mmCIF file with all atom_site columns, C-alpha atoms in Angstrom:
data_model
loop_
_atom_site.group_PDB
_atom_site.id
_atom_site.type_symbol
_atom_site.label_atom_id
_atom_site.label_alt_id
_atom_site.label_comp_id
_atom_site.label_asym_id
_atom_site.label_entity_id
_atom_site.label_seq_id
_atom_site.pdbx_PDB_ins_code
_atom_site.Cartn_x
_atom_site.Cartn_y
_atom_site.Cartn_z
_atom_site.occupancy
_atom_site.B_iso_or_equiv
_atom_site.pdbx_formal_charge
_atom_site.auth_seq_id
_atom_site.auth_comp_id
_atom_site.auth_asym_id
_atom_site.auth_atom_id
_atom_site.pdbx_PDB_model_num
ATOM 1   C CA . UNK A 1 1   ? 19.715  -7.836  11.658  1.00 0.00 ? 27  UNK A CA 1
ATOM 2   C CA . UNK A 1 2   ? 17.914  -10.329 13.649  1.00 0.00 ? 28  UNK A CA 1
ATOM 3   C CA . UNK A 1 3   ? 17.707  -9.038  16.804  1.00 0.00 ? 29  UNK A CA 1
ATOM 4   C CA . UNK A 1 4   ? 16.435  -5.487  15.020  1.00 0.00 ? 30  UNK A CA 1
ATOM 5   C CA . UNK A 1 5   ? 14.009  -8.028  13.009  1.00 0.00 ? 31  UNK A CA 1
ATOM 6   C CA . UNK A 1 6   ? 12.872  -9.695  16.573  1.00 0.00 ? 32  UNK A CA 1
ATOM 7   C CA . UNK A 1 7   ? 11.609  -5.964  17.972  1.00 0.00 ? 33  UNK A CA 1
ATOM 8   C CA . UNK A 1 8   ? 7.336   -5.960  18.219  1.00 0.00 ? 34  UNK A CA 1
ATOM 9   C CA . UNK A 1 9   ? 6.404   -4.856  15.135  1.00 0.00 ? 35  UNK A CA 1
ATOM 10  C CA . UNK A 1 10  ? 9.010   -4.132  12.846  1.00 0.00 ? 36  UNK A CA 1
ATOM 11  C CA . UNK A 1 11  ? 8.890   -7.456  10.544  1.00 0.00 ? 37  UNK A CA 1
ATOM 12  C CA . UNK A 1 12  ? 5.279   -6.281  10.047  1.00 0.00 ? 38  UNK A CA 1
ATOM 13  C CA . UNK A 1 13  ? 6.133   -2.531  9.466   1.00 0.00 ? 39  UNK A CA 1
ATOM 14  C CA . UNK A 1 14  ? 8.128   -3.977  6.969   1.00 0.00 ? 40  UNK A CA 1
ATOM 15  C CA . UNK A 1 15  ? 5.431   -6.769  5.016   1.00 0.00 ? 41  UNK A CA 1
ATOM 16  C CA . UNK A 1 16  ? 3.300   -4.096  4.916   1.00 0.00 ? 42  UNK A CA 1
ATOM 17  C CA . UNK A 1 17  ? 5.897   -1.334  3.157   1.00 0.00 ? 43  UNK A CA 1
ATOM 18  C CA . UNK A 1 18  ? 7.170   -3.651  0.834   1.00 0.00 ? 44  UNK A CA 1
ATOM 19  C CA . UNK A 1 19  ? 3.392   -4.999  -0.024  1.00 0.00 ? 45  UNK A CA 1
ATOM 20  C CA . UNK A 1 20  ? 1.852   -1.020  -0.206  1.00 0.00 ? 46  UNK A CA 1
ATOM 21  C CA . UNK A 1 21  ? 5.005   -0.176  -2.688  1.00 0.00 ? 47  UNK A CA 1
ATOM 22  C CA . UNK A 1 22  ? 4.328   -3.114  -4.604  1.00 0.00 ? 48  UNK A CA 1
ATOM 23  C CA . UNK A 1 23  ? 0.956   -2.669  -5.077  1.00 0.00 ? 49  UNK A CA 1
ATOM 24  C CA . UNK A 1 24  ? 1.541   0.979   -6.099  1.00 0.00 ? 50  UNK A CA 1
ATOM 25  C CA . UNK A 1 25  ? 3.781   0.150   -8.554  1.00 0.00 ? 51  UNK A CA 1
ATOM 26  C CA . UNK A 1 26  ? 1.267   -2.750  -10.131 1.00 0.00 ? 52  UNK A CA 1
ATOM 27  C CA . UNK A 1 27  ? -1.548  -0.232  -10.131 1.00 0.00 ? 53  UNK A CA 1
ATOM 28  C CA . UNK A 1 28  ? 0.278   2.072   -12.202 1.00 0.00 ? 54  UNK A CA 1
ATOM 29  C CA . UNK A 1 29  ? 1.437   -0.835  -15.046 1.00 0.00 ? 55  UNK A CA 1
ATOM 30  C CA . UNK A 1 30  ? -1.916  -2.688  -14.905 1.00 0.00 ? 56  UNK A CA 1
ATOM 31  C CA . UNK A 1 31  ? -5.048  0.133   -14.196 1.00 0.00 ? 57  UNK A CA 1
ATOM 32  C CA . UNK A 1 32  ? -4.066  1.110   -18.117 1.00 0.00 ? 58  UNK A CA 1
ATOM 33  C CA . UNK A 1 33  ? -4.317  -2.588  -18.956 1.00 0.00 ? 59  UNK A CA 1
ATOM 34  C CA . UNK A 1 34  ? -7.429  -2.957  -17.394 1.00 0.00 ? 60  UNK A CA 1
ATOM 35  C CA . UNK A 1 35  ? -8.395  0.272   -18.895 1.00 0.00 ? 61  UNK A CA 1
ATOM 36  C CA . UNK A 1 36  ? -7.626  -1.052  -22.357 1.00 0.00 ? 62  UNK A CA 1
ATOM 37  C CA . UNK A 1 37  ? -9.404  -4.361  -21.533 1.00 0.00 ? 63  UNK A CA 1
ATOM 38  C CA . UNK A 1 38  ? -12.785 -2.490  -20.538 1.00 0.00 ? 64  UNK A CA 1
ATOM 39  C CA . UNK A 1 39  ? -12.320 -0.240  -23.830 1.00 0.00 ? 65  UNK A CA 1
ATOM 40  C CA . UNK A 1 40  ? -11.487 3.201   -22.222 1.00 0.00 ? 66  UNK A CA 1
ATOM 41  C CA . UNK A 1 41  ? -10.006 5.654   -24.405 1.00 0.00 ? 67  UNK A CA 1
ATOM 42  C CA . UNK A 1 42  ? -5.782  6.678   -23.419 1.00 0.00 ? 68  UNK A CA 1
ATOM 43  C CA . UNK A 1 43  ? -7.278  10.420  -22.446 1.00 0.00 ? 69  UNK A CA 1
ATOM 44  C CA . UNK A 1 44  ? -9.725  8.188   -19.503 1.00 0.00 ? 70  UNK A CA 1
ATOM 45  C CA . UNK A 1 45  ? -6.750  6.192   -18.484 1.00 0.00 ? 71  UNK A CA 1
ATOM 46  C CA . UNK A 1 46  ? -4.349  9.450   -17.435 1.00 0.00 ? 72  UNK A CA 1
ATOM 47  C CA . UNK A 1 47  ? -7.424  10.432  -15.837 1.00 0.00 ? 73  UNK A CA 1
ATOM 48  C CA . UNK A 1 48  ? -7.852  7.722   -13.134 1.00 0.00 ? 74  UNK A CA 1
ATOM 49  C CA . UNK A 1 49  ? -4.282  7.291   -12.677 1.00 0.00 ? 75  UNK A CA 1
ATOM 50  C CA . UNK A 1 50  ? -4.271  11.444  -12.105 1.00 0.00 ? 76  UNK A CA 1
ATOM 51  C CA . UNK A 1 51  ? -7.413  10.136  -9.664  1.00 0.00 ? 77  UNK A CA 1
ATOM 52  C CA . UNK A 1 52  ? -5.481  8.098   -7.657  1.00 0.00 ? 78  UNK A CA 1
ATOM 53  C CA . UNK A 1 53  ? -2.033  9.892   -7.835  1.00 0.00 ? 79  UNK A CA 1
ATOM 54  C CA . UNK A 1 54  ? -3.701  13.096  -6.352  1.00 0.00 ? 80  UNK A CA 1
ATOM 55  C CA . UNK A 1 55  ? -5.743  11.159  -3.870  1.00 0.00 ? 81  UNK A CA 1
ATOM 56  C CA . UNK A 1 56  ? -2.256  9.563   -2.426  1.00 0.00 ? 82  UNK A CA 1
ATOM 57  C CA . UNK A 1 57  ? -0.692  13.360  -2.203  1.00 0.00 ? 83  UNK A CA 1
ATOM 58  C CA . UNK A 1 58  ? -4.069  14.449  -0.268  1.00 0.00 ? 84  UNK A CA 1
ATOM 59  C CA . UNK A 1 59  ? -3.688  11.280  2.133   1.00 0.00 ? 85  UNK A CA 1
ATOM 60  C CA . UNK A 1 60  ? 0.023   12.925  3.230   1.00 0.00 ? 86  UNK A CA 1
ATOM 61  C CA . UNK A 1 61  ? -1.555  16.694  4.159   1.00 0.00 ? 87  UNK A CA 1
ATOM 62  C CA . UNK A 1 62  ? -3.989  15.094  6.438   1.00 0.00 ? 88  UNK A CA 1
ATOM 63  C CA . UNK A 1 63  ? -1.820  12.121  7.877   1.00 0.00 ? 89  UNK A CA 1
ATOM 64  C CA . UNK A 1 64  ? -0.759  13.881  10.946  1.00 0.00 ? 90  UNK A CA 1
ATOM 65  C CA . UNK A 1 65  ? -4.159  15.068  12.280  1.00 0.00 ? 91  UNK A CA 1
ATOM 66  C CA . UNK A 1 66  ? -5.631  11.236  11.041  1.00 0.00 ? 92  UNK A CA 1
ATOM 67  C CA . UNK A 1 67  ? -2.620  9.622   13.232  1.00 0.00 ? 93  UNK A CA 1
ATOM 68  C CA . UNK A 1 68  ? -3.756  11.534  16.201  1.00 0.00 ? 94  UNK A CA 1
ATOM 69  C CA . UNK A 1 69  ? -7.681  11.406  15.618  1.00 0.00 ? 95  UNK A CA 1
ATOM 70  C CA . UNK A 1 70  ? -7.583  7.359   15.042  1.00 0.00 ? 96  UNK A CA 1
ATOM 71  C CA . UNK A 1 71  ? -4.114  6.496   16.217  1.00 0.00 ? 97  UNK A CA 1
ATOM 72  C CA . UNK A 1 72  ? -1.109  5.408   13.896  1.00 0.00 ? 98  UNK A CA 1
ATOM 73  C CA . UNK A 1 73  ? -2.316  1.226   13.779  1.00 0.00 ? 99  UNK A CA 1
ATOM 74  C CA . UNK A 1 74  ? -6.114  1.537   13.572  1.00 0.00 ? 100 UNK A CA 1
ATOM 75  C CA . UNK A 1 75  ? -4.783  4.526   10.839  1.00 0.00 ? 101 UNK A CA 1
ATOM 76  C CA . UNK A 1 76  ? -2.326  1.673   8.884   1.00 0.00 ? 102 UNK A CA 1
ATOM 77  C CA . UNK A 1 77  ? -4.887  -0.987  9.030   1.00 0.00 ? 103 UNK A CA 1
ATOM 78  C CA . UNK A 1 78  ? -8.134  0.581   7.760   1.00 0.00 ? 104 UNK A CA 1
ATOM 79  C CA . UNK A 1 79  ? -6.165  2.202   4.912   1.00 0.00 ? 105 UNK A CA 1
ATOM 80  C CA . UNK A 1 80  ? -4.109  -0.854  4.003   1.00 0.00 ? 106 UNK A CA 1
ATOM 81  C CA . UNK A 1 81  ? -7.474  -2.724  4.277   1.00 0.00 ? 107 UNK A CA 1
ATOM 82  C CA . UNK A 1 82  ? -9.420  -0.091  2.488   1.00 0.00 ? 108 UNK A CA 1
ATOM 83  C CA . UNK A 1 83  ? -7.011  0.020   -0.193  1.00 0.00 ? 109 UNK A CA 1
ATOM 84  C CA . UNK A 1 84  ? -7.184  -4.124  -0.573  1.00 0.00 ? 110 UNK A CA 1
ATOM 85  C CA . UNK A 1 85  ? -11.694 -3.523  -0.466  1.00 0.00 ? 111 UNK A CA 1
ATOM 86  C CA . UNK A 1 86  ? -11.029 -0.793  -3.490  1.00 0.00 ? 112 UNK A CA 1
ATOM 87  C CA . UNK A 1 87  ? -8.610  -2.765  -5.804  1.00 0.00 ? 113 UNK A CA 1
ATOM 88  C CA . UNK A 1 88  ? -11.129 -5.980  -5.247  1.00 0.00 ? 114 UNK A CA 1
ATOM 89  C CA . UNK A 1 89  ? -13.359 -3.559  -6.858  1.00 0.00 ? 115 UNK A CA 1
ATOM 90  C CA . UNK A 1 90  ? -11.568 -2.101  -9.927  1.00 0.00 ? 116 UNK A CA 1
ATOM 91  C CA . UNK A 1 91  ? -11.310 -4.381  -12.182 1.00 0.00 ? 117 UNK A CA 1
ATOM 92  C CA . UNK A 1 92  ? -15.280 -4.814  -11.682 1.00 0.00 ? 118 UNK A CA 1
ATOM 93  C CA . UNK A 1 93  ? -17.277 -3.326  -15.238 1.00 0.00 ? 119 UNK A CA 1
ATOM 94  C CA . UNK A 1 94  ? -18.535 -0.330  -13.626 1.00 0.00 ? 120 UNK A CA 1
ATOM 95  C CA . UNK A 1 95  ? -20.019 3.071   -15.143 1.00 0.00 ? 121 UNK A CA 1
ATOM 96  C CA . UNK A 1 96  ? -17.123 6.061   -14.682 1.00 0.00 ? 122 UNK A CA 1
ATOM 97  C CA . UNK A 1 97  ? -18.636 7.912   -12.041 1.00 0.00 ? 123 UNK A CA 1
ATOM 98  C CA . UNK A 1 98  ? -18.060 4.872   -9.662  1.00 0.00 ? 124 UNK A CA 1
ATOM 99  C CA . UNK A 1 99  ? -14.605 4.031   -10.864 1.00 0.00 ? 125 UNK A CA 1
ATOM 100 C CA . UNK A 1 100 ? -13.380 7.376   -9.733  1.00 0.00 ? 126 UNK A CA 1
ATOM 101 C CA . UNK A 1 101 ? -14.420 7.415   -5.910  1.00 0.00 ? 127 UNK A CA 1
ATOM 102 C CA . UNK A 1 102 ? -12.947 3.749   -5.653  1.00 0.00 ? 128 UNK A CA 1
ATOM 103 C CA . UNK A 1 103 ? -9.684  4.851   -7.068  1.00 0.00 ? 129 UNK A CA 1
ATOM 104 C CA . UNK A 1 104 ? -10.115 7.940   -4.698  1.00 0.00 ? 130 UNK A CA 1
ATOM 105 C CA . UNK A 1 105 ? -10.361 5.433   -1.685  1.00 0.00 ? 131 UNK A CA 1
ATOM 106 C CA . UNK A 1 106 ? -7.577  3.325   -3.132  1.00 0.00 ? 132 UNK A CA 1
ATOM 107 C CA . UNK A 1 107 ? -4.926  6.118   -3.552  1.00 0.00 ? 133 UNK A CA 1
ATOM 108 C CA . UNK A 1 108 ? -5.630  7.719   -0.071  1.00 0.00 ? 134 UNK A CA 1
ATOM 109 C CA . UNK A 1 109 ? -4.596  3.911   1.243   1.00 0.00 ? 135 UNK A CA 1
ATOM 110 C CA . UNK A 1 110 ? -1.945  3.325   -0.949  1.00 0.00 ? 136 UNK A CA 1
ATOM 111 C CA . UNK A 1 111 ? -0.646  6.996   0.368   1.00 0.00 ? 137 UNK A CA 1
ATOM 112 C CA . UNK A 1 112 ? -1.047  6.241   3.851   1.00 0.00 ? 138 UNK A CA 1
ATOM 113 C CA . UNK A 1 113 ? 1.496   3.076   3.985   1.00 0.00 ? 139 UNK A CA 1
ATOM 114 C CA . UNK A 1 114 ? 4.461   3.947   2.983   1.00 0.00 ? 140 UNK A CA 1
ATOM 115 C CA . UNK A 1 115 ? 5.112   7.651   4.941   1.00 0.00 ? 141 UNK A CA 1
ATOM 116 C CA . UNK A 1 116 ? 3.292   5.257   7.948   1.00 0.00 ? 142 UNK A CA 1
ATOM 117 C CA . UNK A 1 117 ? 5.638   2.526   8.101   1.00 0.00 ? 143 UNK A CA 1
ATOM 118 C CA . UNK A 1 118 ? 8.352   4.449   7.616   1.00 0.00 ? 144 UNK A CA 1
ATOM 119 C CA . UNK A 1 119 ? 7.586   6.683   10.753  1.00 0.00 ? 145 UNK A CA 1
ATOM 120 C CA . UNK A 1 120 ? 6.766   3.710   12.567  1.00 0.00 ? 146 UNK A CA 1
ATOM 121 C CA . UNK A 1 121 ? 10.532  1.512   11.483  1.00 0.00 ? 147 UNK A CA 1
ATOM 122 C CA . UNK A 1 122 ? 12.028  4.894   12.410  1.00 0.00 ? 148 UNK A CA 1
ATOM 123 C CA . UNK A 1 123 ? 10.701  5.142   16.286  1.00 0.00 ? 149 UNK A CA 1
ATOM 124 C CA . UNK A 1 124 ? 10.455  1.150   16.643  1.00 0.00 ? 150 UNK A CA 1
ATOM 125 C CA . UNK A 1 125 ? 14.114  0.769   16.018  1.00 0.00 ? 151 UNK A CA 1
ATOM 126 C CA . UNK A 1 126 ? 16.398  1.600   18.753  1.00 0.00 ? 152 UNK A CA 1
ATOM 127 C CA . UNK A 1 127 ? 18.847  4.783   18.952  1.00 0.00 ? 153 UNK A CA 1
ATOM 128 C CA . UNK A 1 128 ? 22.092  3.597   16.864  1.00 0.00 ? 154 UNK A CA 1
ATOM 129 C CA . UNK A 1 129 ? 20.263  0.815   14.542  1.00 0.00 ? 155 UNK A CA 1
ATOM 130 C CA . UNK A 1 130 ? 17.533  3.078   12.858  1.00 0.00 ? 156 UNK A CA 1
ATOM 131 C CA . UNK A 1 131 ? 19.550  3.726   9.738   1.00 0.00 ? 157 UNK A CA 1
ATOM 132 C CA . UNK A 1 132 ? 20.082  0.070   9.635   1.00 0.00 ? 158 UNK A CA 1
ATOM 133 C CA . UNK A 1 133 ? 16.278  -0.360  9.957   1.00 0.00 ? 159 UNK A CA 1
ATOM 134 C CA . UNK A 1 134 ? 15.645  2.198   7.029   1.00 0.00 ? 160 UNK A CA 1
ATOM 135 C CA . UNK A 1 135 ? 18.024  0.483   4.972   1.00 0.00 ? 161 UNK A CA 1
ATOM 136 C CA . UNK A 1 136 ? 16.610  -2.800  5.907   1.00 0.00 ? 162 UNK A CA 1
ATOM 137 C CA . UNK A 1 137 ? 12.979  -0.889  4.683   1.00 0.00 ? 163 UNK A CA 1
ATOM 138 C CA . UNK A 1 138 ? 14.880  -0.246  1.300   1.00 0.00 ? 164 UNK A CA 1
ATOM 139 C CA . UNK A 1 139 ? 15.586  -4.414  0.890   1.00 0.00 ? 165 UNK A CA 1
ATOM 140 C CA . UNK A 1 140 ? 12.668  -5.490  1.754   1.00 0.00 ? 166 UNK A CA 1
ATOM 141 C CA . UNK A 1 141 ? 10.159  -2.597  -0.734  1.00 0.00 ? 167 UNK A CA 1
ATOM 142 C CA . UNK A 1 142 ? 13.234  -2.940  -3.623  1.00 0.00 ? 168 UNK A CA 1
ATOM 143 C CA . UNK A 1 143 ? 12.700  -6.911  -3.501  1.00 0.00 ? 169 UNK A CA 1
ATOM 144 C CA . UNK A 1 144 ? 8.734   -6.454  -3.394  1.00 0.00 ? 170 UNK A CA 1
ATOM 145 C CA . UNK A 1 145 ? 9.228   -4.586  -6.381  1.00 0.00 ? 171 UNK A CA 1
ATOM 146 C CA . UNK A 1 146 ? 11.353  -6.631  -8.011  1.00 0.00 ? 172 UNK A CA 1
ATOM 147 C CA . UNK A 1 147 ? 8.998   -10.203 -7.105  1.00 0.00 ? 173 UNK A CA 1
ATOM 148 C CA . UNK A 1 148 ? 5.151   -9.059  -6.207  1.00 0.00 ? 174 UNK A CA 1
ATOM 149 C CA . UNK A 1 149 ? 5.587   -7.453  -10.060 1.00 0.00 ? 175 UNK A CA 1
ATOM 150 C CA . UNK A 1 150 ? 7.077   -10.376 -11.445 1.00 0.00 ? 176 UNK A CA 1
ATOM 151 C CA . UNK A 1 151 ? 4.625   -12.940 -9.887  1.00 0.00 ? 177 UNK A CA 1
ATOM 152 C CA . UNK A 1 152 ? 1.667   -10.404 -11.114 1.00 0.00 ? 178 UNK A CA 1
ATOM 153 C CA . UNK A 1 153 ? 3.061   -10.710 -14.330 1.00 0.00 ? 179 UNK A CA 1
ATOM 154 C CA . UNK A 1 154 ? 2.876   -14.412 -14.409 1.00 0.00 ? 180 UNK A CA 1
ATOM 155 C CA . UNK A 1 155 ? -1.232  -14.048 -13.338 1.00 0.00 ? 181 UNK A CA 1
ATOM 156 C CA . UNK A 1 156 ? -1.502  -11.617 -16.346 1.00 0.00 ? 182 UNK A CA 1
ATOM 157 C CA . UNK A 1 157 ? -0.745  -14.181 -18.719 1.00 0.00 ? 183 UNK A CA 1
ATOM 158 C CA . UNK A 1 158 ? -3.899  -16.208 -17.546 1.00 0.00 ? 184 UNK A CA 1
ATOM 159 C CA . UNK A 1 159 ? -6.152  -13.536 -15.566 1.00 0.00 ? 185 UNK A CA 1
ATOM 160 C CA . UNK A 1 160 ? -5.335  -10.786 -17.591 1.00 0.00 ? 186 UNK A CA 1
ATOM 161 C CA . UNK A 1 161 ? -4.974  -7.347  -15.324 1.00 0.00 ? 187 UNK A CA 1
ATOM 162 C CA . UNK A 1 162 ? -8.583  -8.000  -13.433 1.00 0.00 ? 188 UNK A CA 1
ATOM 163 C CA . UNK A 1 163 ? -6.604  -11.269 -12.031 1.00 0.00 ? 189 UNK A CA 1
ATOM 164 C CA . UNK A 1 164 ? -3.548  -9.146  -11.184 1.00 0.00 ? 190 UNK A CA 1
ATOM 165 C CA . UNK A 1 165 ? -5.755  -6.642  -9.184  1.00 0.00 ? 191 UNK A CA 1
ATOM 166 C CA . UNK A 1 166 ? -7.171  -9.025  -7.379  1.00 0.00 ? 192 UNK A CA 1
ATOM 167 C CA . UNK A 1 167 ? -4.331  -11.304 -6.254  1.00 0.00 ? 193 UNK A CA 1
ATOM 168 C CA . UNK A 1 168 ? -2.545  -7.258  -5.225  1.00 0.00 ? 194 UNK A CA 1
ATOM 169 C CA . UNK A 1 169 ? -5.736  -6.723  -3.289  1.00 0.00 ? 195 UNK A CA 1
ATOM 170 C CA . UNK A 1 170 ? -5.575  -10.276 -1.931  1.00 0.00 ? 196 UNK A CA 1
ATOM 171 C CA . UNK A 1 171 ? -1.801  -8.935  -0.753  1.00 0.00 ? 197 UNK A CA 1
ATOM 172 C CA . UNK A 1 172 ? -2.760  -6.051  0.560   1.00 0.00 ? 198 UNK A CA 1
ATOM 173 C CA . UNK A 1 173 ? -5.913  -7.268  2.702   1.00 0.00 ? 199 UNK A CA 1
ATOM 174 C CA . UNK A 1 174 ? -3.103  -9.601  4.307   1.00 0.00 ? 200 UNK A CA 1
ATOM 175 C CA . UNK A 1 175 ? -0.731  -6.829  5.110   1.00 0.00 ? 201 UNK A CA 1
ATOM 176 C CA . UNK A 1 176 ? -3.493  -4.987  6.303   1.00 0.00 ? 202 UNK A CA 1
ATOM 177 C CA . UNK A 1 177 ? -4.563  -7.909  8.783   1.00 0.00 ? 203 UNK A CA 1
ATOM 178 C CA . UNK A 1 178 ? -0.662  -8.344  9.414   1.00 0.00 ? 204 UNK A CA 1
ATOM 179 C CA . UNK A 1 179 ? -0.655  -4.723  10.710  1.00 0.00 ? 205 UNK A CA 1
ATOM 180 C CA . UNK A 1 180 ? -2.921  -5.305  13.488  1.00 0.00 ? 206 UNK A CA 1
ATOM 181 C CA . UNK A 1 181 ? 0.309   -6.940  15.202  1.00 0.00 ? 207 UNK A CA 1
ATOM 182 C CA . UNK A 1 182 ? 1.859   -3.849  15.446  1.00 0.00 ? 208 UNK A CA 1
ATOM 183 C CA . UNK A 1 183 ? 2.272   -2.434  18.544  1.00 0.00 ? 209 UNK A CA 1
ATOM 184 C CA . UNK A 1 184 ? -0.141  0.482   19.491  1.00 0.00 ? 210 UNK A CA 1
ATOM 185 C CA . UNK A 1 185 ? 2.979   2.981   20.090  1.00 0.00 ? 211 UNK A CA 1
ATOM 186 C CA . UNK A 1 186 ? 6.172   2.561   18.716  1.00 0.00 ? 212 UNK A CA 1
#
């Protein structure tokens, strides 16, 4: 495991998996709480998350042609980074109509990471070890959803689900600047 850990890139392919999971997973729990905080009805609630879940599926038809056009890193980096810029922004008060192009932006990034890192842990890992890489993927995004939740929680009780955004986006911006290590090509 450590000398699979030691290849360029892969300990950051992996921060940044386990971080874009996480913060999927948190949107979905806490972008109703915030919902219910800011007084929007159940009916507005489905809505956004519908927003964002169909704006993470579009991300996926175009991620080939957005690999090539910008290359995989820059690609990994501006979404993770976008995706950090548009959860610093939800929890803002903001009229509808605003809410839904910033949850646009953030489920394209969210949608971007994982198929991303996955692709790149696949290639970066040598012939013979890349099932142990993906399972290695699987460790590190189950225990980011077991402890990035459970520490989000823990802000809840003080920050309420604006606080939780923002220490996710916090999370993400830093996987997002962690990415830039990667190597251009796998």
């Amino acid at each position: 495991m450590r000398s699979l850990l030691r290849r360029p890139g892969l300990a950051h392919a992996l921060v940044t998996s386990c971080v874009v999971l996480a913060a999927v997973d948190i949107t979905l729990v806490y972008l109703p709480a915030l919902g219910t905080e800011h007084g929007l009805t159940a009916g507005t609630i489905g809505l956004l998350l519908t927003v964002r879940g169909l704006a993470s599926m579009a991300s996926r038809f175009f991620l080939g042609s957005l690999s090539r056009a910008v290359g995989r890193r820059r690609l990994l980096v501006g979404s993770t980074v976008g995706a950090a810029v548009a959860m610093l922004l939800t929890p803002l008060p903001m009229p509808l109509w605003l809410l839904v192009p910033v949850l646009v932006v953030l489920g394209f990034g969210l949608g971007v990471g994982q198929p991303l890192t996955m692709s790149w842990l696949a290639e970066s890992a040598p012939p013979g070890l890349r099932g142990r890489a993906m399972s290695l993927r699987l460790v590190g995004n189950r225990t980011g959803q077991l402890l990035l939740p459970g520490a989000a929680g823990l802000v809840a009780a003080g920050a309420g689900a604006g606080g939780v955004l923002l220490l996710t986006a916090l999370g993400l911006g830093w996987a997002g600047v962690a990415a830039r290590r990667l190597p251009v090509d796998p």
